[in-house]
Tab-separated table of C-alpha atoms in Angstrom:
chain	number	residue	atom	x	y	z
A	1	UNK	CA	0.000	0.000	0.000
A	2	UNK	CA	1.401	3.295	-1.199
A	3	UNK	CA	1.981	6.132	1.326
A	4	UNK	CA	-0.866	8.169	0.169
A	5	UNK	CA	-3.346	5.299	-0.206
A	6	UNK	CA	-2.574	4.840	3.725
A	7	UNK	CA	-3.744	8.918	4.415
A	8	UNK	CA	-6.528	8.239	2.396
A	9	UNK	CA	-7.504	5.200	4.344
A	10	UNK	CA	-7.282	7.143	7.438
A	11	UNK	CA	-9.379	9.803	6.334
A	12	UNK	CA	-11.942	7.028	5.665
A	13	UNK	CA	-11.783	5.537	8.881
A	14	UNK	CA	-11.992	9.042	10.702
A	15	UNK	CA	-15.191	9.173	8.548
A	16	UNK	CA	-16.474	5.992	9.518
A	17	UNK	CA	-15.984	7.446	13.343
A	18	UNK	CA	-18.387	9.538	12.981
A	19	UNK	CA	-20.803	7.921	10.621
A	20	UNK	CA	-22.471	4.362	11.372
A	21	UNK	CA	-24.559	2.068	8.964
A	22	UNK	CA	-23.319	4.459	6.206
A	23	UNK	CA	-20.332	2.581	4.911
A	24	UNK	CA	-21.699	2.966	0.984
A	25	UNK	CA	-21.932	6.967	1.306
A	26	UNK	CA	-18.579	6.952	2.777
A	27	UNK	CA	-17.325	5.242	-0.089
A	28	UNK	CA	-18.523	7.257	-2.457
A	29	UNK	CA	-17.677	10.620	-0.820
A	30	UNK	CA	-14.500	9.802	-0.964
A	31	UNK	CA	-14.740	8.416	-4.906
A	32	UNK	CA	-16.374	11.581	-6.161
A	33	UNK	CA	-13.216	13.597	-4.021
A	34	UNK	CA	-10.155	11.706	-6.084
A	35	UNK	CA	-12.329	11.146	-9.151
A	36	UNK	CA	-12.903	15.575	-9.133
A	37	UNK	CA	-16.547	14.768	-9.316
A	38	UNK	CA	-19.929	16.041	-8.114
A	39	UNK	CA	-22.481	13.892	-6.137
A	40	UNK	CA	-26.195	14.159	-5.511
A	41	UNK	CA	-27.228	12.150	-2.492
A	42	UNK	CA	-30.615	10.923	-2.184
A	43	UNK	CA	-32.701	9.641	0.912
A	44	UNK	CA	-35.125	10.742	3.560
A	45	UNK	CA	-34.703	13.224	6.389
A	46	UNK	CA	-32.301	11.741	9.482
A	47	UNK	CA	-29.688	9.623	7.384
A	48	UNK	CA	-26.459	11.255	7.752
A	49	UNK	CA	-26.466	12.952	4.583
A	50	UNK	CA	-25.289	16.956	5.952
A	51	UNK	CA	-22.888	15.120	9.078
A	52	UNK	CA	-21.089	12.821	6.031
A	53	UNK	CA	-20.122	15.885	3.950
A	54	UNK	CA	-19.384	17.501	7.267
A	55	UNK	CA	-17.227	14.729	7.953
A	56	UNK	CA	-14.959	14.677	5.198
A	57	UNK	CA	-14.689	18.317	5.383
A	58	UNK	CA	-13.686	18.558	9.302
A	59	UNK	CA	-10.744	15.574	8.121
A	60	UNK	CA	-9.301	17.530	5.116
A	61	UNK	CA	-7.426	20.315	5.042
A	62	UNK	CA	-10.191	22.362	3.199
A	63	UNK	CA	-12.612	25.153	3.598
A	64	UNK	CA	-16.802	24.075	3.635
A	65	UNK	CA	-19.908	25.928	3.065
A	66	UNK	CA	-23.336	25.385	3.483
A	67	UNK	CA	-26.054	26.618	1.156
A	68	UNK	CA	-29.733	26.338	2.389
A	69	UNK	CA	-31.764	26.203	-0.918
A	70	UNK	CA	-34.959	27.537	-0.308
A	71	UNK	CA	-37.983	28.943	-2.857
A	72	UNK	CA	-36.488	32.796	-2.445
A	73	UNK	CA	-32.979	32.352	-2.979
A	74	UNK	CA	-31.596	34.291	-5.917
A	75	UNK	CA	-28.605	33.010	-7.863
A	76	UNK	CA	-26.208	35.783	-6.415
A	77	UNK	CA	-26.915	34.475	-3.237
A	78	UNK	CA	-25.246	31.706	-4.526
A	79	UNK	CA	-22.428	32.804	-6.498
A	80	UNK	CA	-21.685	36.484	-5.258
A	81	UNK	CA	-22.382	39.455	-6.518
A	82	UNK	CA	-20.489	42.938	-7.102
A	83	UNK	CA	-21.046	45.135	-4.244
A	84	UNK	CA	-20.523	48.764	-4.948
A	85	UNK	CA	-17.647	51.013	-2.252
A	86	UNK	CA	-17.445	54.490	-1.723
A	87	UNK	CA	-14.753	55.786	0.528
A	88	UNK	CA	-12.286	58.597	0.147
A	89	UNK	CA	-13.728	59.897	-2.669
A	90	UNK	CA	-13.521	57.154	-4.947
A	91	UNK	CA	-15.739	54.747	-5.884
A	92	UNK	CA	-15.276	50.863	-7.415
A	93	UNK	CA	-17.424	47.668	-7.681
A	94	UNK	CA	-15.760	45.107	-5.712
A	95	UNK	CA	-16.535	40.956	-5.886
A	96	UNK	CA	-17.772	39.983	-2.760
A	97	UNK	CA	-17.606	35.862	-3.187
A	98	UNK	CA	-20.755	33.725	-2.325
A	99	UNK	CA	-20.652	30.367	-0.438
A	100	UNK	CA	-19.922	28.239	-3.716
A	101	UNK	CA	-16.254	29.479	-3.408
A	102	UNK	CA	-15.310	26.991	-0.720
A	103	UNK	CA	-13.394	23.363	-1.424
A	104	UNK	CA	-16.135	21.286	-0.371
A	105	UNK	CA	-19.516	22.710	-0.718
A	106	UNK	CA	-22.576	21.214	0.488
A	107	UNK	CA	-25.825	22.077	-1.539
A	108	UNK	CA	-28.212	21.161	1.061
A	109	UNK	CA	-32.185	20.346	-0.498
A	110	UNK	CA	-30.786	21.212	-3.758
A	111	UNK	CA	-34.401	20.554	-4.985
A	112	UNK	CA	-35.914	23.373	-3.246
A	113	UNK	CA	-34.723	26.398	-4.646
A	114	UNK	CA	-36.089	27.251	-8.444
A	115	UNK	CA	-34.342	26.194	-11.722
A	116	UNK	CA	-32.794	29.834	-11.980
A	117	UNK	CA	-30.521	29.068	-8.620
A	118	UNK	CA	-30.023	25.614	-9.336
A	119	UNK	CA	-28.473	26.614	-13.042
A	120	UNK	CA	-26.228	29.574	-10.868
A	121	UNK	CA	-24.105	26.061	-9.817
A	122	UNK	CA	-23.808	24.739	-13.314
A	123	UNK	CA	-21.075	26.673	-14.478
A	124	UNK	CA	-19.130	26.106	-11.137
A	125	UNK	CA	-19.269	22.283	-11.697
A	126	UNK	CA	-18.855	22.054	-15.054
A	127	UNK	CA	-15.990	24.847	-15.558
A	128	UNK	CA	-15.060	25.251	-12.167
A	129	UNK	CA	-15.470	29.119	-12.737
A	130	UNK	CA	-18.301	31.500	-11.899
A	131	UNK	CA	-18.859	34.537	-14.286
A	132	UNK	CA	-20.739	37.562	-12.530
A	133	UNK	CA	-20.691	41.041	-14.253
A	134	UNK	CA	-18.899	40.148	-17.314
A	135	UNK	CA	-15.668	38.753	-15.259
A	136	UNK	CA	-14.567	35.096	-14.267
A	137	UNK	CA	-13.437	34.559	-10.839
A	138	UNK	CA	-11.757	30.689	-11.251
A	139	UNK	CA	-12.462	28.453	-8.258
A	140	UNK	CA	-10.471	26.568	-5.995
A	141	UNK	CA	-7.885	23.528	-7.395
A	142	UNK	CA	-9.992	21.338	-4.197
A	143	UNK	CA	-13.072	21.979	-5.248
A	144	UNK	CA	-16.402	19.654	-4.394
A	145	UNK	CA	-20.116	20.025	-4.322
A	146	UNK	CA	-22.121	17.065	-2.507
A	147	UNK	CA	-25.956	18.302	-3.295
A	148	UNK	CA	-28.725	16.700	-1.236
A	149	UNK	CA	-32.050	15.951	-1.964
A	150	UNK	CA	-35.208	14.336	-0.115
A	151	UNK	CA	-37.173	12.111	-2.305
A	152	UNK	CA	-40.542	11.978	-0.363
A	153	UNK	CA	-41.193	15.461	-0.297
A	154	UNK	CA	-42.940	17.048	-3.507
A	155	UNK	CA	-44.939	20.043	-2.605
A	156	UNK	CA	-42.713	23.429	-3.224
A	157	UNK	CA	-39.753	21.701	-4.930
A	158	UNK	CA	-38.303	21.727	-8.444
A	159	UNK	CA	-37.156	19.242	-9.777
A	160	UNK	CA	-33.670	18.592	-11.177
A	161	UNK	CA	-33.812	19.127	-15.394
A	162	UNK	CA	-31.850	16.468	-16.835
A	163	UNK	CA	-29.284	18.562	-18.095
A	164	UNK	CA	-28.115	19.175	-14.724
A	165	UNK	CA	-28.315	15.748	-12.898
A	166	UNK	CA	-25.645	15.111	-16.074
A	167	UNK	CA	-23.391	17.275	-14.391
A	168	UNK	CA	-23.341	14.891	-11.468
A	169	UNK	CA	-20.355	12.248	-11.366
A	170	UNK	CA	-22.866	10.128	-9.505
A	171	UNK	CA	-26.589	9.902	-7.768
A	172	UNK	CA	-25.976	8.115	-4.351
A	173	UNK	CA	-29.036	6.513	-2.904
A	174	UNK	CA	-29.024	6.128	0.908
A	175	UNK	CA	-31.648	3.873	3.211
A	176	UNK	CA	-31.944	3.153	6.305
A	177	UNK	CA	-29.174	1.434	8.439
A	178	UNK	CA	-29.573	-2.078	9.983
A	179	UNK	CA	-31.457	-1.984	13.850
A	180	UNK	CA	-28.056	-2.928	15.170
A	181	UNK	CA	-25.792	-0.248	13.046
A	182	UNK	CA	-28.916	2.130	14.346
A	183	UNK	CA	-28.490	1.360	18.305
A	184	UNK	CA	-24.377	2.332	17.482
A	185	UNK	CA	-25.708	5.162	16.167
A	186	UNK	CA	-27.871	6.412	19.588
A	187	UNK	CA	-24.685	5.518	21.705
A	188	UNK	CA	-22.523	7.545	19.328
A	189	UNK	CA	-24.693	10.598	19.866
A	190	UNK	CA	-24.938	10.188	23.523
A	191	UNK	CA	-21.011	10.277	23.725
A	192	UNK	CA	-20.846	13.375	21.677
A	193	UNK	CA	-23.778	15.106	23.413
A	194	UNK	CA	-22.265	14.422	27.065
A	195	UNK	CA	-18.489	15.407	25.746
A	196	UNK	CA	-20.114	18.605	24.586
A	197	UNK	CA	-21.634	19.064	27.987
A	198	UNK	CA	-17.995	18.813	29.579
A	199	UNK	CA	-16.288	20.581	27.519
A	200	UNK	CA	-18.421	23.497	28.147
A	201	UNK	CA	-18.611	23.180	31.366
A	202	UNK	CA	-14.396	22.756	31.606
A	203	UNK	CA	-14.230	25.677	29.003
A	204	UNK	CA	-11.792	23.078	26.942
A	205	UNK	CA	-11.181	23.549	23.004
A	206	UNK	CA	-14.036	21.990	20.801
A	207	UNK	CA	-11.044	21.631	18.505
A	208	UNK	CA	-9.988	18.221	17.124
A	209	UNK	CA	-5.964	17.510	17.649
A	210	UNK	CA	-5.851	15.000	15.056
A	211	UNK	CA	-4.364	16.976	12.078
A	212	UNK	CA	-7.060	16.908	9.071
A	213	UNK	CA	-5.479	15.392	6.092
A	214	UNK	CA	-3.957	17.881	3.500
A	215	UNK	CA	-4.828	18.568	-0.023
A	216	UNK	CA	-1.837	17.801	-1.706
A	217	UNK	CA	-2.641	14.148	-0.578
A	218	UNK	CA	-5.821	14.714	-2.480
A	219	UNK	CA	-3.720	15.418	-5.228
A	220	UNK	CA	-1.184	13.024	-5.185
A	221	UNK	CA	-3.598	10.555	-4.895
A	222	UNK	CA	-5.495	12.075	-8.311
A	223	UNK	CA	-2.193	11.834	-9.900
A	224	UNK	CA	-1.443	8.103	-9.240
A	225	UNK	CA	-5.165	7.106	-10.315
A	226	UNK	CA	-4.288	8.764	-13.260
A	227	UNK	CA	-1.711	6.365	-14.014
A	228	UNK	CA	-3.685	3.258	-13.216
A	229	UNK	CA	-4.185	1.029	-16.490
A	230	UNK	CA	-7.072	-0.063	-18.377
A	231	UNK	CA	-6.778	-2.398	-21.198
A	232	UNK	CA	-8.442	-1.643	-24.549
A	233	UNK	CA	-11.566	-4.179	-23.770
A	234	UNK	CA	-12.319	-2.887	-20.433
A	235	UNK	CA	-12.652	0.449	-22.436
A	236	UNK	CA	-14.886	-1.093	-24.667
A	237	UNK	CA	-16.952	-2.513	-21.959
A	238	UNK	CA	-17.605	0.552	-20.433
A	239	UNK	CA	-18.596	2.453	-23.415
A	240	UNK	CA	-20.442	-0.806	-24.285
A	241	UNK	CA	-22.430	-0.234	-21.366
A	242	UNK	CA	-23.326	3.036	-21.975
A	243	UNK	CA	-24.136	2.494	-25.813
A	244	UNK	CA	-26.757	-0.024	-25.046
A	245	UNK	CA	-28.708	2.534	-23.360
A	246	UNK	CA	-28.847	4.547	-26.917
A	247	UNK	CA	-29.724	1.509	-28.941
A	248	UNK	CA	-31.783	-0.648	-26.066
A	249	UNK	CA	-34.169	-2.439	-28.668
A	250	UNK	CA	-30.613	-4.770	-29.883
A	251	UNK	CA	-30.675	-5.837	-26.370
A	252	UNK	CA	-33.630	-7.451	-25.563
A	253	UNK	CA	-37.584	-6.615	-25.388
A	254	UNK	CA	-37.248	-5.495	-21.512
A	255	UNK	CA	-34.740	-2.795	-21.618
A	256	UNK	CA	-36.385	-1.757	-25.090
A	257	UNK	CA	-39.276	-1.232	-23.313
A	258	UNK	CA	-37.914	0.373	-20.141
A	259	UNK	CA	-35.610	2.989	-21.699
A	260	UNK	CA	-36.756	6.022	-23.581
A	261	UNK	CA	-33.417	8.352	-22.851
A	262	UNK	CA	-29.946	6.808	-22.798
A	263	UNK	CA	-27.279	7.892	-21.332
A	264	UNK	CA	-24.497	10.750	-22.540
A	265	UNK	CA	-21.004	10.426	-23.356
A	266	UNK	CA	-20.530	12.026	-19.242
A	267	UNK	CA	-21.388	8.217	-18.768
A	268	UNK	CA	-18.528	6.648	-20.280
A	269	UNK	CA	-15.889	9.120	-18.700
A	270	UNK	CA	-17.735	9.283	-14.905
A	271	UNK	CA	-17.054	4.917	-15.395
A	272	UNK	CA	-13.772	5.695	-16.183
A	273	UNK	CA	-12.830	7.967	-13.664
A	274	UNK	CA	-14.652	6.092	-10.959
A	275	UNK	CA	-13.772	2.346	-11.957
A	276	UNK	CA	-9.993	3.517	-11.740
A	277	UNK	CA	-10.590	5.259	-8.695
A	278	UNK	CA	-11.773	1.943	-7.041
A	279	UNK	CA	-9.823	0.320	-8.538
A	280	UNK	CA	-6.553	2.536	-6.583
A	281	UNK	CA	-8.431	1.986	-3.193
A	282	UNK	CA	-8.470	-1.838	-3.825
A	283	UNK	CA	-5.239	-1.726	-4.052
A	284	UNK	CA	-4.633	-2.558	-7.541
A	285	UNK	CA	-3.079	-0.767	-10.698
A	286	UNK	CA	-5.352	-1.853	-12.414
A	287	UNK	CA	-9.384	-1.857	-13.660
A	288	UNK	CA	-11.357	-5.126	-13.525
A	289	UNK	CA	-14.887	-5.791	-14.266
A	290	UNK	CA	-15.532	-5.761	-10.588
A	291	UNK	CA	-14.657	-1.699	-10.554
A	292	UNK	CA	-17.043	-1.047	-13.370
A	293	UNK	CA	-19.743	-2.822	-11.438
A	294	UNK	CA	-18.988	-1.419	-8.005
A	295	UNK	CA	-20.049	2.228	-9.348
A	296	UNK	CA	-22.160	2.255	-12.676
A	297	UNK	CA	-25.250	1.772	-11.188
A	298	UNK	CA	-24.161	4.938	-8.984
A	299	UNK	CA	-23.176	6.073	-12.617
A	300	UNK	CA	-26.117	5.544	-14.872
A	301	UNK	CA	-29.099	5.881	-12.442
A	302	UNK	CA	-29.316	9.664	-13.025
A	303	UNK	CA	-28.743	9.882	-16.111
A	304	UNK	CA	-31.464	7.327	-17.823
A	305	UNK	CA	-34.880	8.569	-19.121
A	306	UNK	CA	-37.274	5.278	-18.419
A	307	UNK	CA	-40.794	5.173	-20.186
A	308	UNK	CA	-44.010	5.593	-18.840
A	309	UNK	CA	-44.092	1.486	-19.551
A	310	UNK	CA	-41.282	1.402	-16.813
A	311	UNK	CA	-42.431	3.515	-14.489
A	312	UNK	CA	-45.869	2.026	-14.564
A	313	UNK	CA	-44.145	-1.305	-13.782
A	314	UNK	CA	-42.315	-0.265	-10.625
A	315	UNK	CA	-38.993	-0.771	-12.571
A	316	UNK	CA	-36.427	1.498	-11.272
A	317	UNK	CA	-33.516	2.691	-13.053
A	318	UNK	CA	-30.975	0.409	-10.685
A	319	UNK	CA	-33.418	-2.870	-12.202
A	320	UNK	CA	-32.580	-1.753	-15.505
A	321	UNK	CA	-29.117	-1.550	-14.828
A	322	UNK	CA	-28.858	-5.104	-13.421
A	323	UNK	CA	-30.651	-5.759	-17.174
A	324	UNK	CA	-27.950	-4.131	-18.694
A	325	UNK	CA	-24.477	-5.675	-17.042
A	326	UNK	CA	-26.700	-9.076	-17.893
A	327	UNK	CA	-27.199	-8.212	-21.634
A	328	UNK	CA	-23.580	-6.884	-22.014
A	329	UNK	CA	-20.626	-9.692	-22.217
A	330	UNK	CA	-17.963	-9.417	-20.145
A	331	UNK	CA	-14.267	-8.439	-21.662
């Protein structure tokens, strides 16, 4: 195990100290941060999804921001806006940055806030830039954004437009933990809620002593999954997989039936990225098929448009998925 695998696997298990039952989410946290993806995390109200990002943001060495999307938020409240100074008898228009200029940036009920906000992130994910008043203020190299959103709730929400949930590296589904995970969970909170109590009462430092991990780990770590190999059919496996969502009617009645929308060439590159990413924290230099299927449902499930037909079965884009790694041959 390389040096900065062994950070990275201690950032992990910091993670996992303060999140139980959520093993999956860790995972991919950590995926979408070396792959220099985005993630949109779905599941109902209670399930870790704000104290995970929070997590990985109190163990690295970077800045985090919160943005509450609600129905009356405006994109500069977003992005930033130029404020106008007078003093000394001069005046200028200065650039007063909004939250999204932070490393990891969580986008909290990302659903909530009308298509006009949402669309004030899509430049900072996809060119990791944000252009207000005609200039482009460039973002950080560490830069994240972990959106939430809760998938019960439908009255005064907006949903995502497809062109957008592109932009995500992956959709990350999250249910409940198991009973036993869940009683961990009540003892973990009880620890933190009566170390709180001392330390206020002691007037100690709320501050952790364990050194957060640094970004040029981050980096280095991007650098050697970089170099990690994948053979020509493991390529064509991938983009296999993705192509059979165009063309679903050579496949097979079901997923001819199921799929109206496939998925974009973003498909092919998030497998990449993330296969060889898993393929690093497995310990290998190499992808296998077993990368490919530890993220593409994570992958795909976003980014396929499934028919009335489907949707009036109960079939759910992670069932067509299964349909697809069983209609496509192995390399």
């Amino acid at each position: 195990m390389s040096d900065t695998l062994s950070r990275i696997e201690d950032l992990k298990a910091r993670m996992q100290e303060a999140i139980i039952g959520q093993e999956g989410v860790i995972d991919r946290l950590i995926i979408g941060l070396l792959a220099n993806g985005n993630l949109l995390v779905e599941g109902l109200p209670g399930l870790a999804k704000t104290r995970a990002i929070k997590a990985l943001a109190r163990n690295l060495e970077a800045d985090f921001s919160r943005i509450q999307f609600t129905p009356d938020l405006l994109p500069s409240d977003v992005t930033g806006t130029d404020v106008y100074y007078q003093a000394g008898g001069s005046a200028e228009f200065r650039f007063e940055p909004g939250p999204i200029f932070a490393n990891i940036v969580l986008a909290d009920e990302i659903n909530r806030a009308p298509a006009k906000v949402q669309a004030a992130l899509l430049e900072a994910m996809e060119e990791r830039q944000v252009t207000v008043g005609g200039k482009t203020h460039k973002m950080e190299p560490l830069f994240m954004v972990m959106a939430t959103q809760n998938p019960v709730e439908q009255e005064g929400t907006y949903p995502l437009p497809e062109a957008q949930m592109d932009r995500f590296l992956m959709h990350v589904l999250i249910s409940y933990p198991p009973v036993e995970d869940e009683v961990e969970v009540i003892r973990l909170m009880r620890g933190e809620e009566i170390a709180a109590l001392g330390e206020r009462k002691e007037g100690a430092s709320t501050v952790s002593q364990t050194a957060p991990v640094s970004q040029e780990t981050v980096f280095a770590a991007r650098r050697e999954i970089a170099a990690i190999h994948v053979s020509e059919a493991m390529e064509r496996y991938m983009a296999d997989l993705v192509n059979t969502t165009r063309f679903p009617e050579a496949y097979g009645d079901n997923l001819k039936r199921w799929i109206e929308i496939g998925a974009s060439p973003r498909a092919s590159l998030a497998l990449d990225r993330c296969g060889r990413t898993h393929a690093w924290l497995s310990g290998r230099d190499y992808v296998d098929p077993e990368d490919v299927h530890a993220i593409v449902a994570d992958v795909l499930r976003h980014r396929l448009g499934l028919s009335f037909e489907a949707q009036g079965e109960g079939i759910d884009p992670d069932r067509v998925v299964e349909e697809l790694r069983m209609q496509v041959a192995l390399p």
